[in-house]
Tab-separated table of C-alpha atoms in Angstrom:
chain	number	residue	atom	x	y	z
M	1	UNK	CA	92.477	93.844	113.015
M	2	UNK	CA	94.508	94.666	109.936
M	3	UNK	CA	94.802	98.271	108.731
M	4	UNK	CA	91.282	99.626	107.832
M	5	UNK	CA	90.181	99.336	104.190
M	6	UNK	CA	89.884	102.961	102.783
M	7	UNK	CA	86.965	104.012	100.406
M	8	UNK	CA	86.463	107.173	98.591
M	9	UNK	CA	83.033	107.995	97.372
M	10	UNK	CA	82.743	109.734	94.147
M	11	UNK	CA	80.262	112.800	94.261
M	12	UNK	CA	78.448	111.254	91.247
M	13	UNK	CA	77.145	108.619	93.581
M	14	UNK	CA	75.267	111.256	95.590
M	15	UNK	CA	74.116	113.385	92.696
M	16	UNK	CA	70.354	113.525	92.636
M	17	UNK	CA	68.986	111.722	89.474
M	18	UNK	CA	67.463	113.585	86.577
M	19	UNK	CA	63.711	113.937	87.032
M	20	UNK	CA	63.044	112.395	83.531
M	21	UNK	CA	64.625	109.102	84.720
M	22	UNK	CA	62.439	106.235	85.554
M	23	UNK	CA	61.210	105.253	89.024
M	24	UNK	CA	63.643	102.323	88.873
M	25	UNK	CA	66.535	104.680	88.453
M	26	UNK	CA	65.530	106.633	91.644
M	27	UNK	CA	65.060	103.353	93.505
M	28	UNK	CA	68.529	102.371	92.506
M	29	UNK	CA	69.823	105.651	93.498
M	30	UNK	CA	68.264	105.344	97.117
M	31	UNK	CA	69.200	101.661	97.439
M	32	UNK	CA	72.920	102.428	96.625
M	33	UNK	CA	73.095	105.154	99.137
M	34	UNK	CA	71.486	102.860	101.732
M	35	UNK	CA	73.866	100.065	100.703
M	36	UNK	CA	77.015	102.091	101.177
M	37	UNK	CA	75.535	103.473	104.511
M	38	UNK	CA	76.001	100.044	105.994
M	39	UNK	CA	79.637	100.705	106.173
M	40	UNK	CA	79.408	103.920	108.129
M	41	UNK	CA	79.326	102.073	111.457
M	42	UNK	CA	81.780	99.303	110.519
M	43	UNK	CA	85.056	99.361	112.398
M	44	UNK	CA	87.096	97.843	109.545
M	45	UNK	CA	86.398	100.402	106.886
M	46	UNK	CA	86.999	104.142	106.569
M	47	UNK	CA	84.974	106.138	103.941
M	48	UNK	CA	86.227	109.460	102.571
M	49	UNK	CA	84.857	112.127	100.095
M	50	UNK	CA	86.760	114.763	98.372
M	51	UNK	CA	86.744	118.291	99.777
M	52	UNK	CA	85.208	119.479	96.578
M	53	UNK	CA	82.300	117.143	96.399
M	54	UNK	CA	79.623	119.455	97.733
M	55	UNK	CA	80.825	122.337	95.752
M	56	UNK	CA	80.841	120.257	92.557
M	57	UNK	CA	77.166	119.062	93.226
M	58	UNK	CA	75.922	122.608	93.770
M	59	UNK	CA	77.737	123.783	90.620
M	60	UNK	CA	76.072	121.233	88.515
M	61	UNK	CA	72.761	121.696	90.123
M	62	UNK	CA	72.877	118.056	91.516
M	63	UNK	CA	72.948	118.638	95.283
M	64	UNK	CA	70.134	116.447	96.677
M	65	UNK	CA	68.276	118.991	98.707
M	66	UNK	CA	65.279	117.949	100.635
M	67	UNK	CA	62.794	119.867	98.346
M	68	UNK	CA	64.311	118.323	95.386
M	69	UNK	CA	64.099	114.860	96.886
M	70	UNK	CA	60.481	115.393	97.814
M	71	UNK	CA	59.468	116.504	94.293
M	72	UNK	CA	61.472	113.488	92.823
M	73	UNK	CA	59.904	110.987	95.155
M	74	UNK	CA	56.346	112.604	94.547
M	75	UNK	CA	56.623	112.691	90.865
M	76	UNK	CA	57.583	108.951	90.716
M	77	UNK	CA	55.105	107.773	93.413
M	78	UNK	CA	57.786	106.588	95.602
M	79	UNK	CA	56.549	106.344	99.214
M	80	UNK	CA	58.629	103.570	100.753
M	81	UNK	CA	61.608	105.773	101.590
M	82	UNK	CA	61.397	108.628	104.241
M	83	UNK	CA	62.752	111.772	102.718
M	84	UNK	CA	64.261	113.042	105.991
M	85	UNK	CA	66.069	109.732	106.383
M	86	UNK	CA	67.538	109.795	102.961
M	87	UNK	CA	68.401	113.505	103.262
M	88	UNK	CA	70.272	112.926	106.707
M	89	UNK	CA	72.204	109.957	105.135
M	90	UNK	CA	73.355	112.177	102.175
M	91	UNK	CA	74.413	114.965	104.585
M	92	UNK	CA	76.236	112.525	106.648
M	93	UNK	CA	78.100	111.220	103.598
M	94	UNK	CA	78.976	114.645	102.291
M	95	UNK	CA	80.317	115.761	105.709
M	96	UNK	CA	82.611	112.650	106.367
M	97	UNK	CA	85.709	113.426	108.075
M	98	UNK	CA	88.523	113.485	107.482
M	99	UNK	CA	88.168	114.236	103.794
M	100	UNK	CA	90.243	112.299	101.294
M	101	UNK	CA	92.673	115.171	100.903
M	102	UNK	CA	93.062	115.502	104.588
M	103	UNK	CA	93.548	111.804	105.271
M	104	UNK	CA	96.028	111.413	102.625
M	105	UNK	CA	97.769	114.850	102.932
M	106	UNK	CA	97.265	115.746	99.271
M	107	UNK	CA	95.648	118.998	98.372
M	108	UNK	CA	95.507	119.227	94.611
M	109	UNK	CA	97.047	118.126	91.365
M	110	UNK	CA	97.584	120.068	87.999
M	111	UNK	CA	97.315	117.647	85.228
M	112	UNK	CA	95.976	117.318	81.693
M	113	UNK	CA	95.895	114.798	78.854
M	114	UNK	CA	94.052	112.438	81.335
M	115	UNK	CA	93.102	109.114	79.844
M	116	UNK	CA	91.235	106.370	81.733
M	117	UNK	CA	90.640	102.848	80.585
M	118	UNK	CA	87.829	102.249	80.728
M	119	UNK	CA	86.664	105.811	80.396
M	120	UNK	CA	85.164	106.385	83.729
M	121	UNK	CA	85.376	110.339	83.330
M	122	UNK	CA	82.749	110.443	80.789
M	123	UNK	CA	80.143	108.506	82.906
M	124	UNK	CA	78.912	111.887	83.802
M	125	UNK	CA	78.484	114.872	81.407
M	126	UNK	CA	78.534	117.439	84.222
M	127	UNK	CA	81.565	119.729	84.261
M	128	UNK	CA	81.904	119.866	88.105
M	129	UNK	CA	81.601	116.252	88.658
M	130	UNK	CA	83.984	115.465	85.909
M	131	UNK	CA	86.517	117.777	87.189
M	132	UNK	CA	86.248	116.387	90.769
M	133	UNK	CA	86.303	112.722	89.676
M	134	UNK	CA	89.286	113.357	87.405
M	135	UNK	CA	91.287	115.054	90.328
M	136	UNK	CA	90.481	112.052	92.608
M	137	UNK	CA	91.409	109.529	90.052
M	138	UNK	CA	94.759	110.877	89.383
M	139	UNK	CA	95.616	111.456	93.072
M	140	UNK	CA	94.554	107.932	93.960
M	141	UNK	CA	96.592	106.394	91.155
M	142	UNK	CA	99.695	108.356	92.301
M	143	UNK	CA	99.165	107.326	95.834
M	144	UNK	CA	98.673	103.678	95.030
M	145	UNK	CA	101.829	103.549	93.004
M	146	UNK	CA	104.293	105.496	95.026
M	147	UNK	CA	103.299	106.053	98.742
M	148	UNK	CA	104.320	104.012	101.680
M	149	UNK	CA	100.911	104.280	103.380
M	150	UNK	CA	99.142	100.903	102.545
M	151	UNK	CA	96.427	101.896	100.172
M	152	UNK	CA	96.852	99.183	97.745
M	153	UNK	CA	93.335	98.144	98.495
M	154	UNK	CA	91.932	101.501	98.268
M	155	UNK	CA	88.703	101.542	96.168
M	156	UNK	CA	86.988	104.376	94.546
M	157	UNK	CA	83.047	104.105	94.738
M	158	UNK	CA	81.462	105.004	91.493
M	159	UNK	CA	77.747	105.239	90.436
M	160	UNK	CA	78.535	102.703	87.676
M	161	UNK	CA	81.927	100.841	87.495
M	162	UNK	CA	82.561	99.225	83.938
M	163	UNK	CA	85.399	97.101	85.302
M	164	UNK	CA	87.157	96.572	88.666
M	165	UNK	CA	90.464	98.123	87.717
M	166	UNK	CA	90.921	101.509	85.785
M	167	UNK	CA	94.190	102.255	84.161
M	168	UNK	CA	95.103	105.902	84.434
M	169	UNK	CA	97.598	107.885	82.178
M	170	UNK	CA	98.083	111.740	82.530
M	171	UNK	CA	100.567	114.375	82.218
M	172	UNK	CA	101.307	115.722	85.784
M	173	UNK	CA	102.410	119.446	85.990
M	174	UNK	CA	102.394	119.842	89.694
M	175	UNK	CA	101.075	118.229	92.929
M	176	UNK	CA	100.287	120.027	96.174
M	177	UNK	CA	100.885	117.806	99.103
M	178	UNK	CA	102.314	117.412	102.726
M	179	UNK	CA	103.834	113.873	102.313
M	180	UNK	CA	107.468	112.797	102.619
M	181	UNK	CA	107.287	109.651	100.436
M	182	UNK	CA	106.248	111.108	96.984
M	183	UNK	CA	108.983	110.863	94.461
M	184	UNK	CA	109.578	112.930	91.539
M	185	UNK	CA	106.769	112.163	89.066
M	186	UNK	CA	107.491	112.227	85.286
M	187	UNK	CA	107.333	115.647	83.812
M	188	UNK	CA	105.395	116.505	80.561
M	189	UNK	CA	105.824	115.451	77.836
M	190	UNK	CA	106.305	112.218	79.688
M	191	UNK	CA	103.280	110.523	81.170
M	192	UNK	CA	102.441	109.161	84.650
M	193	UNK	CA	100.845	105.737	84.447
M	194	UNK	CA	98.941	104.025	87.360
M	195	UNK	CA	95.659	102.357	88.179
M	196	UNK	CA	92.613	102.677	90.491
M	197	UNK	CA	90.357	100.009	91.991
M	198	UNK	CA	86.778	100.978	91.489
M	199	UNK	CA	83.352	99.336	92.343
M	200	UNK	CA	79.835	100.471	92.257
M	201	UNK	CA	78.081	98.252	94.828
M	202	UNK	CA	78.680	96.607	98.198
M	203	UNK	CA	78.912	93.018	96.567
M	204	UNK	CA	81.496	94.269	94.222
M	205	UNK	CA	83.544	95.740	97.051
M	206	UNK	CA	83.419	92.454	99.046
M	207	UNK	CA	84.412	90.485	95.926
M	208	UNK	CA	87.709	92.494	95.786
M	209	UNK	CA	88.621	91.881	99.378
M	210	UNK	CA	91.329	89.213	100.093
M	211	UNK	CA	89.908	87.489	103.156
M	212	UNK	CA	92.984	85.174	103.263
M	213	UNK	CA	95.356	88.207	103.603
M	214	UNK	CA	93.014	89.636	106.235
M	215	UNK	CA	93.069	86.433	108.197
M	216	UNK	CA	97.024	86.227	107.963
M	217	UNK	CA	97.327	89.710	109.107
M	218	UNK	CA	94.714	89.709	111.863
M	219	UNK	CA	96.042	90.717	115.190
M	220	UNK	CA	92.813	90.155	117.290
M	221	UNK	CA	89.622	88.230	117.023
M	222	UNK	CA	87.762	91.071	115.176
M	223	UNK	CA	90.158	90.816	112.293
M	224	UNK	CA	89.680	87.113	112.258
M	225	UNK	CA	85.855	87.468	112.337
M	226	UNK	CA	86.031	89.970	109.431
M	227	UNK	CA	87.822	87.533	107.391
M	228	UNK	CA	85.419	84.744	108.065
M	229	UNK	CA	82.519	87.092	107.451
M	230	UNK	CA	83.891	87.924	103.923
M	231	UNK	CA	84.442	84.300	103.109
M	232	UNK	CA	80.913	83.462	104.082
M	233	UNK	CA	79.474	86.388	102.175
M	234	UNK	CA	81.403	85.461	99.183
M	235	UNK	CA	80.352	81.798	99.345
M	236	UNK	CA	76.790	82.861	99.377
M	237	UNK	CA	77.196	84.910	96.362
M	238	UNK	CA	78.844	82.057	94.622
M	239	UNK	CA	75.863	79.895	95.414
M	240	UNK	CA	73.536	82.340	93.747
M	241	UNK	CA	72.134	83.711	97.010
M	242	UNK	CA	71.550	87.394	97.947
M	243	UNK	CA	73.245	87.579	101.363
M	244	UNK	CA	72.725	90.318	103.773
M	245	UNK	CA	76.096	91.557	105.359
M	246	UNK	CA	74.384	92.439	108.686
M	247	UNK	CA	72.833	88.938	108.914
M	248	UNK	CA	75.856	87.004	107.994
M	249	UNK	CA	76.398	84.749	111.025
M	250	UNK	CA	80.067	84.027	112.070
M	251	UNK	CA	81.344	81.578	114.495
M	252	UNK	CA	82.682	82.321	117.956
M	253	UNK	CA	86.406	82.944	117.983
M	254	UNK	CA	87.988	80.732	120.734
M	255	UNK	CA	90.714	82.308	122.953
M	256	UNK	CA	93.443	80.189	121.171
M	257	UNK	CA	92.218	80.062	117.707
M	258	UNK	CA	94.117	83.017	116.193
M	259	UNK	CA	97.321	82.056	117.752
M	260	UNK	CA	97.305	78.582	116.434
M	261	UNK	CA	96.161	79.793	113.105
M	262	UNK	CA	99.182	82.214	112.792
M	263	UNK	CA	101.475	79.331	113.925
M	264	UNK	CA	100.359	77.009	111.262
M	265	UNK	CA	100.257	79.701	108.627
M	266	UNK	CA	103.799	81.111	109.387
M	267	UNK	CA	105.808	78.703	107.352
M	268	UNK	CA	103.008	78.141	104.655
M	269	UNK	CA	103.281	81.540	102.756
M	270	UNK	CA	99.787	82.574	101.901
M	271	UNK	CA	98.405	79.310	100.792
M	272	UNK	CA	96.933	77.754	103.974
M	273	UNK	CA	94.803	80.741	105.187
M	274	UNK	CA	92.259	80.361	102.232
M	275	UNK	CA	92.052	76.630	102.982
M	276	UNK	CA	91.290	77.365	106.714
M	277	UNK	CA	88.600	79.751	105.691
M	278	UNK	CA	87.103	77.180	103.180
M	279	UNK	CA	86.954	74.706	106.132
M	280	UNK	CA	85.268	77.334	108.250
M	281	UNK	CA	82.673	78.056	105.721
M	282	UNK	CA	81.934	74.369	105.211
M	283	UNK	CA	81.559	74.056	108.989
M	284	UNK	CA	79.199	76.951	109.171
M	285	UNK	CA	77.151	75.630	106.160
M	286	UNK	CA	77.164	71.899	107.354
M	287	UNK	CA	78.889	70.934	103.948
M	288	UNK	CA	81.478	68.208	103.256
M	289	UNK	CA	80.694	66.449	106.461
M	290	UNK	CA	82.888	63.428	105.446
M	291	UNK	CA	85.809	65.708	106.457
M	292	UNK	CA	84.400	65.897	109.980
M	293	UNK	CA	85.468	63.442	112.821
M	294	UNK	CA	84.648	63.405	116.479
M	295	UNK	CA	87.573	64.312	118.729
M	296	UNK	CA	87.720	61.450	121.235
M	297	UNK	CA	88.945	61.061	124.798
M	298	UNK	CA	91.354	58.434	123.644
M	299	UNK	CA	92.991	56.886	120.534
M	300	UNK	CA	90.451	54.206	120.207
M	301	UNK	CA	87.611	54.502	117.742
M	302	UNK	CA	85.136	53.368	120.332
M	303	UNK	CA	86.247	55.906	122.858
M	304	UNK	CA	83.603	58.518	123.814
M	305	UNK	CA	83.693	61.896	122.137
M	306	UNK	CA	85.240	64.637	124.036
M	307	UNK	CA	82.716	66.908	125.734
M	308	UNK	CA	82.655	70.361	127.237
M	309	UNK	CA	79.496	70.149	129.216
M	310	UNK	CA	76.908	69.613	126.399
M	311	UNK	CA	79.318	70.969	123.705
M	312	UNK	CA	80.902	68.323	121.280
M	313	UNK	CA	84.508	68.432	120.271
M	314	UNK	CA	84.951	68.172	116.421
M	315	UNK	CA	87.896	67.810	114.049
M	316	UNK	CA	87.547	68.931	110.332
M	317	UNK	CA	90.371	68.154	107.816
M	318	UNK	CA	91.631	71.229	106.150
M	319	UNK	CA	93.910	69.006	104.116
M	320	UNK	CA	96.043	66.064	104.924
M	321	UNK	CA	98.479	68.009	107.292
M	322	UNK	CA	96.289	70.582	109.029
M	323	UNK	CA	92.910	70.304	110.856
M	324	UNK	CA	90.402	72.663	112.269
M	325	UNK	CA	89.343	71.815	115.771
M	326	UNK	CA	85.969	73.286	116.990
M	327	UNK	CA	83.294	73.022	119.601
M	328	UNK	CA	79.725	72.200	118.244
M	329	UNK	CA	77.885	73.963	120.997
M	330	UNK	CA	74.675	72.843	122.543
M	331	UNK	CA	73.055	76.277	121.810
M	332	UNK	CA	73.607	75.856	118.115
M	333	UNK	CA	76.863	78.026	117.884
M	334	UNK	CA	80.230	77.064	116.543
M	335	UNK	CA	83.306	77.932	118.492
M	336	UNK	CA	86.568	77.699	116.522
M	337	UNK	CA	89.137	76.206	119.039
M	338	UNK	CA	92.364	75.847	117.110
M	339	UNK	CA	94.045	74.920	113.824
M	340	UNK	CA	96.611	72.072	114.267
M	341	UNK	CA	98.965	69.683	112.670
M	342	UNK	CA	97.989	66.150	111.765
M	343	UNK	CA	99.354	64.551	114.872
M	344	UNK	CA	97.654	67.101	117.280
M	345	UNK	CA	94.524	65.942	118.785
M	346	UNK	CA	94.303	68.465	121.467
M	347	UNK	CA	91.585	71.007	121.700
M	348	UNK	CA	91.543	74.134	124.020
M	349	UNK	CA	88.607	74.484	126.203
């Protein structure tokens, strides 16, 4: 598995909607919370929230207390959500550990003249939420630009994301931290400039992930499975479907698959792994079947197909040089066996 993907949830995502909003807004609010809650048990992602999130919500009168939720749901006739379940989920999100500041060993930043493009700070008019969001945006931008810890893929989750990349410009007066890799930042009147990745739903997050890089960097079968799951999920989105992450079915990863995959990718830069994933998606979706050929016991076209009990050995063209070998199992599963060069017709059992 590659390094975990890190996410920071903006407190505005958790802020209780205004009672004057429509029932649709309340539904979207709960659905968003439930959407992100899917990630709490995923081993490949770590979710953080700022230490000041709860304080900002209380200061702005937006902390979603149970009574507040009960009144909100009652006023809008919402009965399909259990209030206690939603409240427990909110409490869990607000008490996530370690906090963003603890995890990245940054405590605070003193800055002014902040400009974000698009302007995400004005997505909320509440002072506490604006202040907390501004601080997180500046800190994440600094970390992304200057720190050794790999946070290039760190995403900030917003209630509404107008774009996937937000450019950040600010005057930095001071930053309180415990890191040893932060250089001297530009001093006012000079400006610091950086950017932050943002998203507002689970689909947007998955679209930002680089499944090819995840496959290339995978050190075990769970990393390979994650890359494949992302590729399958993206393919379903591209076909206009509404995939469910939890229900996305992945193939069995054979004992030799990842090793042979790495060997073939080693001298190909980053170009082969996306093609491998495309071939796997086509295999799982029974597409482009003209690229599939039976692996036979001999070189003759009339030789019988190689079998493993009742499982059939198959060979799918990735391109002219590389091929995906897999077992089409009698129980309906697909087991990825190996990635091989053109003249290799072996398949691990």
